[in-house]
Amino acid sequence: MELELFSAAFFSALLAIVLIDLVLAGDNALIIGLVARNLPKDTQRSVIFWGTFGAIAIRALMAILVVYILDVPGFMLAGGIALVWIARKLLTPEENSAENHLVKGPATSFVGAIRTIVIADAVMGVDNVLAIGGAAHGSILLIVLGLAISVPIIVWGSQLVIKLVDRFPSVVLLGGAVLAWTGYSMVVREPLLGPWFEGHPATKLVAAVLIFSISLAPWYAARLSDQMKPLTVILPGVLVWMLAFEVAASVWKLQVDYLLATQTGEYILEAGRWLGWLPLVAGYLWVRERLELRRQHAAGG
Amino acid sequence: MLLIRHSQRANNAVRTTSGAGELFVASVVICMILASFGDAVDPALFGEAGLEFAIFDFGGEFTVLTMRHWHLIQLLLAGAAGAFGVFVLRVFAAGFIRILRPAGRRSIDKVPIGL
């Protein structure tokens, strides 16, 4: 789908890309510094230049690839689900955030340093590129603009981004919400699921609430009391249960609409759909409480 | 590692975000879910039931059914307007409740009502 230039849809997609670039920007400067710190001074300068160039090149290559990959049936759904996970990870506070797992230690050669920088950027940038690919709706211009925005952040803008999110942490929450929204739009745009969503329009709302309830769980879990915390599992679980019945009805041609049910089996199925999750939730709460008591007992003894 | 992890406040955004910021993002999320609701219902069915005009229509454009066409900018603006509305309501409600609260025994003579 090509977006009309300078339309509300175009600027909205651009805004989503800017937000995604801000919250998913990786720390390339730190990686280059870690990798190049033991190299001679003149080699360090070359590593900084070629490392940055390699990082930008790999980002551009991945951005081009993601446009074509998202056109393959099934990948839009996979990308949408991946964005839900990325949004959740973004909102989950990280302990020991100063540690870097991508770089094991300083490089001993120029080629080794460049290889480490490029691989680290590819790993760090894959979520960014995927999210931009989803938000760009297949528009090459928006992908290029997304790159044009992320490259200065890679090269010069890290301190600015840190200052911005430190002053306004709500940008991170908004970024998580935009990632979830992009994930939802990718799931409903999946060509394999298009006809199914047309036949089951109400499931779009269930899918949206499911995606937001999973993606934003770290946020609302932080505001819930300990007694209410199981909601972060129960709410998505019940929505998955409801969706599963809709999917089963389509796959095995079952009647799950109580207004159209005529046989005893169909009424039982309907009862299972609306009440079957209750024993599961009770079981989950019981197991959770037992585990909590055991943990407290172990901590006390 | 993400840049936001360098900032303690941004790394822990779920706890450090201000009330106003949270209200704004929550309003935007509600608008997004409403937009997906507009996408999920059959407009013809909703129109027949008359529910749209009874509940959601605030003058044509601002209906849940038209929200399906809204883009991120519109959702952000609607979220900001919603958050501002809730903020104003909260200020008025707090002022109203303060008026209803009885004065303490020690400050009874400061109440400007002659008994």
XYZ file of C-alpha atoms in Angstrom:
416
model
C 0.000 0.000 0.000
C 1.544 3.322 -1.086
C 0.688 6.242 1.181
C -0.296 9.541 -0.363
C 2.492 12.096 0.065
C 1.931 14.713 2.813
C -1.392 13.179 3.859
C -2.437 12.550 7.480
C -1.590 8.864 6.965
C 1.890 9.788 5.702
C 2.687 12.089 8.635
C 1.210 9.582 11.102
C 3.456 6.838 9.752
C 6.423 9.245 9.901
C 5.585 10.148 13.506
C 5.365 6.441 14.395
C 8.775 5.899 12.768
C 10.334 8.811 14.701
C 8.939 7.468 17.990
C 10.152 3.955 17.180
C 13.590 5.317 16.253
C 13.773 7.183 19.558
C 12.811 4.339 21.865
C 14.539 1.511 19.982
C 17.801 3.348 19.231
C 20.798 1.213 20.127
C 24.029 2.395 21.679
C 26.481 2.011 18.793
C 28.970 4.488 20.254
C 29.347 2.307 23.366
C 29.912 -0.811 21.259
C 32.469 0.897 19.006
C 34.245 2.251 22.085
C 34.291 -1.177 23.776
C 35.544 -2.960 20.669
C 38.209 -0.431 19.678
C 39.620 0.494 23.093
C 42.702 -1.813 22.893
C 43.621 -1.005 19.280
C 46.348 1.503 18.302
C 45.214 5.144 17.996
C 45.327 5.355 14.177
C 43.493 2.019 13.825
C 40.879 3.257 16.325
C 40.042 6.180 14.015
C 39.582 3.797 11.063
C 37.460 1.453 13.207
C 35.189 4.333 14.281
C 34.693 5.453 10.659
C 34.281 2.028 9.058
C 32.331 0.666 12.013
C 29.803 3.494 11.725
C 29.685 3.064 7.948
C 29.196 -0.702 8.303
C 26.452 -0.187 10.901
C 24.590 2.223 8.584
C 25.073 -0.093 5.587
C 23.747 -3.148 7.433
C 20.775 -1.084 8.708
C 19.955 0.035 5.121
C 20.303 -3.537 3.811
C 18.001 -4.897 6.530
C 15.453 -2.111 5.876
C 15.310 -3.014 2.174
C 15.062 -6.722 2.986
C 12.260 -6.223 5.515
C 10.053 -4.485 2.901
C 10.253 -7.552 0.652
C 10.040 -10.058 3.507
C 6.842 -8.482 4.878
C 5.205 -9.057 1.485
C 5.635 -12.820 1.899
C 2.414 -14.313 3.329
C 2.799 -15.169 7.002
C 5.630 -12.756 7.739
C 3.295 -9.837 8.501
C 1.680 -11.949 11.262
C 5.094 -13.086 12.550
C 6.338 -9.474 12.483
C 3.243 -8.266 14.369
C 3.734 -10.903 17.077
C 7.436 -10.000 17.273
C 6.492 -6.329 17.791
C 4.269 -7.306 20.734
C 7.287 -9.002 22.318
C 9.508 -5.991 21.500
C 6.994 -3.561 23.093
C 6.794 -5.721 26.207
C 10.581 -5.916 26.440
C 10.839 -2.146 25.969
C 8.549 -1.456 28.930
C 10.157 -4.038 31.225
C 12.841 -2.357 33.364
C 16.235 -4.016 32.897
C 18.475 -4.798 35.848
C 22.218 -4.301 35.253
C 21.436 -2.237 32.182
C 25.042 -1.015 32.035
C 26.257 -4.463 31.007
C 26.542 -5.185 27.313
C 25.997 -8.759 26.213
C 26.757 -8.199 22.545
C 30.415 -7.421 23.029
C 32.466 -9.934 24.980
C 35.640 -7.873 24.989
C 37.913 -5.562 23.006
C 38.911 -6.670 19.495
C 42.538 -7.413 18.654
C 42.395 -6.690 14.904
C 40.780 -4.172 12.554
C 38.711 -6.812 10.719
C 37.592 -8.405 13.994
C 36.510 -4.997 15.326
C 34.469 -4.145 12.209
C 32.878 -7.616 12.206
C 31.850 -7.277 15.867
C 30.421 -3.765 15.326
C 28.406 -4.802 12.256
C 27.041 -7.973 13.896
C 26.166 -6.073 17.090
C 24.342 -3.388 15.076
C 22.486 -6.027 13.072
C 21.322 -7.696 16.304
C 20.421 -4.383 17.943
C 18.757 -2.932 14.855
C 16.584 -5.877 13.815
C 13.684 -4.824 16.082
C 14.013 -1.210 14.933
C 13.986 -2.167 11.237
C 11.063 -4.561 11.695
C 9.002 -1.927 13.507
C 9.812 0.717 10.889
C 8.912 -1.754 8.130
C 5.540 -2.348 9.807
C 4.856 1.351 10.421
C 5.883 2.361 6.873
C 3.042 0.318 5.279
C 5.425 -0.744 2.484
C 6.297 2.844 1.487
C 9.929 2.992 0.335
C 9.988 6.774 0.910
C 9.043 6.296 4.571
C 11.663 3.550 4.959
C 14.305 5.942 3.543
C 13.080 8.732 5.851
C 13.197 6.292 8.775
C 16.821 5.506 7.902
C 17.584 9.192 7.487
C 16.290 9.761 11.011
C 17.950 6.737 12.627
C 21.415 7.320 11.104
C 22.030 10.688 12.846
C 20.830 9.069 16.075
C 23.373 6.254 15.522
C 26.201 8.697 14.800
C 25.607 11.837 16.890
C 22.248 11.866 18.633
C 22.664 9.399 21.491
C 23.089 12.035 24.245
C 20.101 13.991 22.925
C 17.902 10.881 22.986
C 19.031 9.994 26.518
C 18.275 13.553 27.727
C 14.852 13.526 26.066
C 13.699 10.197 27.521
C 15.188 11.100 30.909
C 13.155 14.328 30.980
C 9.992 12.712 29.548
C 9.848 8.977 30.425
C 6.288 8.954 29.040
C 7.910 8.876 25.556
C 8.909 5.272 26.368
C 5.313 4.383 27.325
C 4.036 6.075 24.168
C 6.646 4.185 22.139
C 5.394 0.918 23.647
C 1.797 1.838 22.760
C 2.797 2.757 19.181
C 4.681 -0.535 18.828
C 1.594 -2.424 20.043
C -0.615 -0.450 17.625
C 1.805 -1.192 14.751
C 1.826 -4.864 15.776
C -1.991 -4.939 15.726
C -2.154 -3.277 12.296
C 0.398 -5.807 10.979
C -1.620 -8.755 12.320
C -4.887 -7.533 10.744
C -3.084 -6.731 7.446
C -1.748 -10.299 7.182
C -2.945 -11.564 3.763
C -3.488 -15.117 5.053
C -5.814 -13.862 7.813
C -7.589 -11.157 5.772
C -10.577 -13.278 4.640
C -10.910 -14.776 8.136
C -11.027 -11.334 9.768
C -13.626 -10.270 7.168
C -15.799 -13.202 8.221
C -15.172 -12.645 11.951
C -14.971 -8.847 12.354
C -15.512 -8.929 16.131
C -12.253 -10.837 16.557
C -10.361 -7.694 15.490
C -11.405 -6.030 18.747
C -10.439 -9.143 20.741
C -7.079 -9.217 18.936
C -6.498 -5.511 19.668
C -7.269 -5.849 23.388
C -5.164 -9.037 23.522
C -2.183 -7.315 21.879
C -2.415 -4.253 24.137
C -2.932 -6.370 27.264
C 0.225 -8.386 26.526
C 2.385 -5.501 25.277
C 1.514 -3.045 28.048
C 1.452 -5.631 30.868
C 4.687 -4.340 32.488
C 3.085 -0.879 32.704
C -0.252 -1.758 34.258
C 1.332 -4.521 36.389
C 3.419 -1.813 38.076
C 0.191 -0.048 39.096
C -1.659 -3.161 40.339
C -1.592 -4.406 43.924
C -0.055 -7.845 44.578
C -3.525 -9.400 44.794
C -4.478 -8.013 41.373
C -1.199 -8.898 39.627
C -2.550 -12.249 38.233
C -4.748 -10.079 35.955
C -1.689 -9.623 33.712
C -1.919 -13.352 32.907
C -5.674 -13.959 33.277
C -6.846 -11.168 30.936
C -4.718 -12.241 27.924
C -5.444 -15.896 28.785
C -9.229 -15.407 28.634
C -8.936 -13.488 25.357
C -6.797 -16.280 23.844
C -9.456 -18.776 25.051
C -12.190 -16.805 23.240
C -10.092 -16.475 20.071
C -9.281 -20.190 20.155
C -12.999 -21.049 19.986
C -13.450 -18.763 16.965
C -10.460 -20.393 15.251
C -11.720 -23.894 16.149
C -15.162 -22.993 14.778
C -13.563 -22.014 11.459
C -11.177 -24.985 11.212
C -13.526 -27.794 12.295
C -16.771 -26.111 11.146
C -18.215 -26.023 14.659
C -21.248 -24.003 15.709
C -20.167 -21.673 18.522
C -22.945 -19.090 18.207
C -25.597 -19.839 20.862
C -28.329 -18.151 18.818
C -27.746 -20.681 16.034
C -27.164 -23.747 18.271
C -29.723 -26.546 17.836
C -28.113 -29.694 19.280
C -27.061 -30.619 22.809
C -23.399 -30.870 21.751
C -23.500 -27.320 20.416
C -24.982 -26.033 23.685
C -22.265 -27.875 25.653
C -19.626 -26.331 23.388
C -21.157 -22.919 23.975
C -21.127 -23.476 27.753
C -17.474 -24.519 27.499
C -16.694 -21.362 25.589
C -18.212 -18.951 28.099
C -17.592 -20.839 31.360
C -14.725 -23.246 30.595
C -12.061 -20.668 31.430
C -13.300 -20.297 35.027
C -11.818 -23.609 36.355
C -8.590 -22.858 34.490
C -8.333 -19.425 36.141
C -9.163 -20.943 39.564
C -6.480 -23.607 38.995
C -3.940 -20.989 37.965
C -4.670 -18.855 41.059
C -4.423 -21.931 43.327
C -1.077 -23.033 41.835
C 0.236 -19.464 42.001
C -0.712 -19.151 45.664
C 0.873 -22.532 46.525
C 4.099 -21.521 44.786
C 4.067 -18.156 46.565
C 3.567 -19.847 49.961
C 6.357 -22.323 49.205
C 8.665 -19.456 48.216
C 7.852 -17.581 51.429
C 8.380 -20.773 53.450
C 11.766 -21.376 51.784
C 12.783 -17.740 52.349
C 11.713 -17.910 56.011
C 13.375 -21.273 56.735
C 21.781 -2.275 24.363
C 19.064 0.356 23.929
C 19.951 3.997 24.533
C 16.995 4.414 26.900
C 18.632 1.933 29.292
C 21.318 4.544 30.034
C 18.721 6.699 31.766
C 17.506 5.350 35.109
C 14.184 7.182 34.703
C 13.568 5.967 31.148
C 14.668 2.413 31.971
C 12.069 2.395 34.753
C 9.473 4.401 32.790
C 6.564 2.281 34.047
C 7.191 3.712 37.540
C 8.806 7.108 36.932
C 6.366 8.587 34.404
C 4.339 11.494 35.808
C 0.601 11.195 36.387
C -0.114 13.578 33.501
C 2.113 11.558 31.141
C 0.439 8.319 32.139
C -3.014 9.855 31.710
C -2.067 11.020 28.195
C -0.668 7.632 27.092
C -3.620 5.801 28.681
C -6.028 8.069 26.756
C -4.160 7.377 23.515
C -4.326 3.608 24.170
C -8.091 3.872 24.851
C -8.510 5.776 21.553
C -6.533 3.053 19.762
C -8.779 0.337 21.234
C -11.893 2.371 20.302
C -10.532 2.679 16.752
C -10.124 -1.098 16.583
C -13.686 -1.389 17.937
C -14.874 0.806 15.057
C -12.943 -1.512 12.753
C -14.557 -4.594 14.299
C -18.265 -3.689 14.093
C -20.353 -3.865 10.981
C -21.422 -0.247 10.270
C -24.685 -1.335 8.622
C -25.698 -3.403 11.640
C -24.727 -0.658 14.055
C -26.622 1.917 12.014
C -29.753 -0.239 11.958
C -29.661 -0.674 15.698
C -29.560 3.080 16.096
C -26.938 2.694 18.792
C -24.354 4.766 17.039
C -26.512 7.868 17.063
C -27.725 7.210 20.570
C -24.357 6.654 22.203
C -21.406 7.670 20.097
C -22.339 10.397 17.688
C -21.079 13.781 18.842
C -21.639 15.450 15.490
C -20.762 13.185 12.630
C -16.977 12.946 12.535
C -16.353 12.024 16.144
C -17.977 8.623 16.126
C -16.403 5.345 17.058
C -17.272 4.085 13.584
C -15.256 6.838 11.893
C -12.380 6.293 14.309
C -11.484 3.236 12.239
C -10.069 5.669 9.660
C -8.105 7.700 12.177
C -4.327 7.782 11.954
C -1.761 8.077 14.716
C -1.749 11.896 14.701
C -5.525 11.986 15.143
C -5.354 9.360 17.886
C -2.643 11.354 19.701
C -4.689 14.565 19.451
C -7.830 12.795 20.658
C -5.816 11.219 23.485
C -4.464 14.647 24.478
C -7.986 16.135 24.410
C -9.336 13.221 26.459
C -6.526 13.510 29.007
C -7.101 17.273 29.294
C -10.837 16.656 29.795
C -10.188 14.134 32.560
C -7.698 16.556 34.182
C -10.241 19.408 34.179
C -12.941 17.105 35.543
C -10.592 15.989 38.306
C -9.788 19.589 39.279
C -13.487 20.535 39.376
C -14.436 17.372 41.255
C -11.671 17.985 43.816
C -12.868 21.578 44.298
C -16.482 20.427 44.675
C -15.564 17.757 47.224
C -13.476 20.300 49.187
C -16.537 22.555 49.469
C -18.668 19.693 50.753
C -16.119 18.699 53.421
C -17.220 20.034 56.866
C -14.936 22.524 58.581
C -12.950 21.379 61.596
C -14.109 22.355 65.128
C -11.179 24.754 65.636
C -11.830 26.633 62.413
C -15.614 26.777 62.815
C -15.548 30.552 63.490
C -13.728 31.089 60.183
C -16.663 29.717 58.196
C -18.317 32.831 56.713
C -21.864 31.778 57.543
C -23.683 33.377 60.457
C -25.691 30.910 62.517
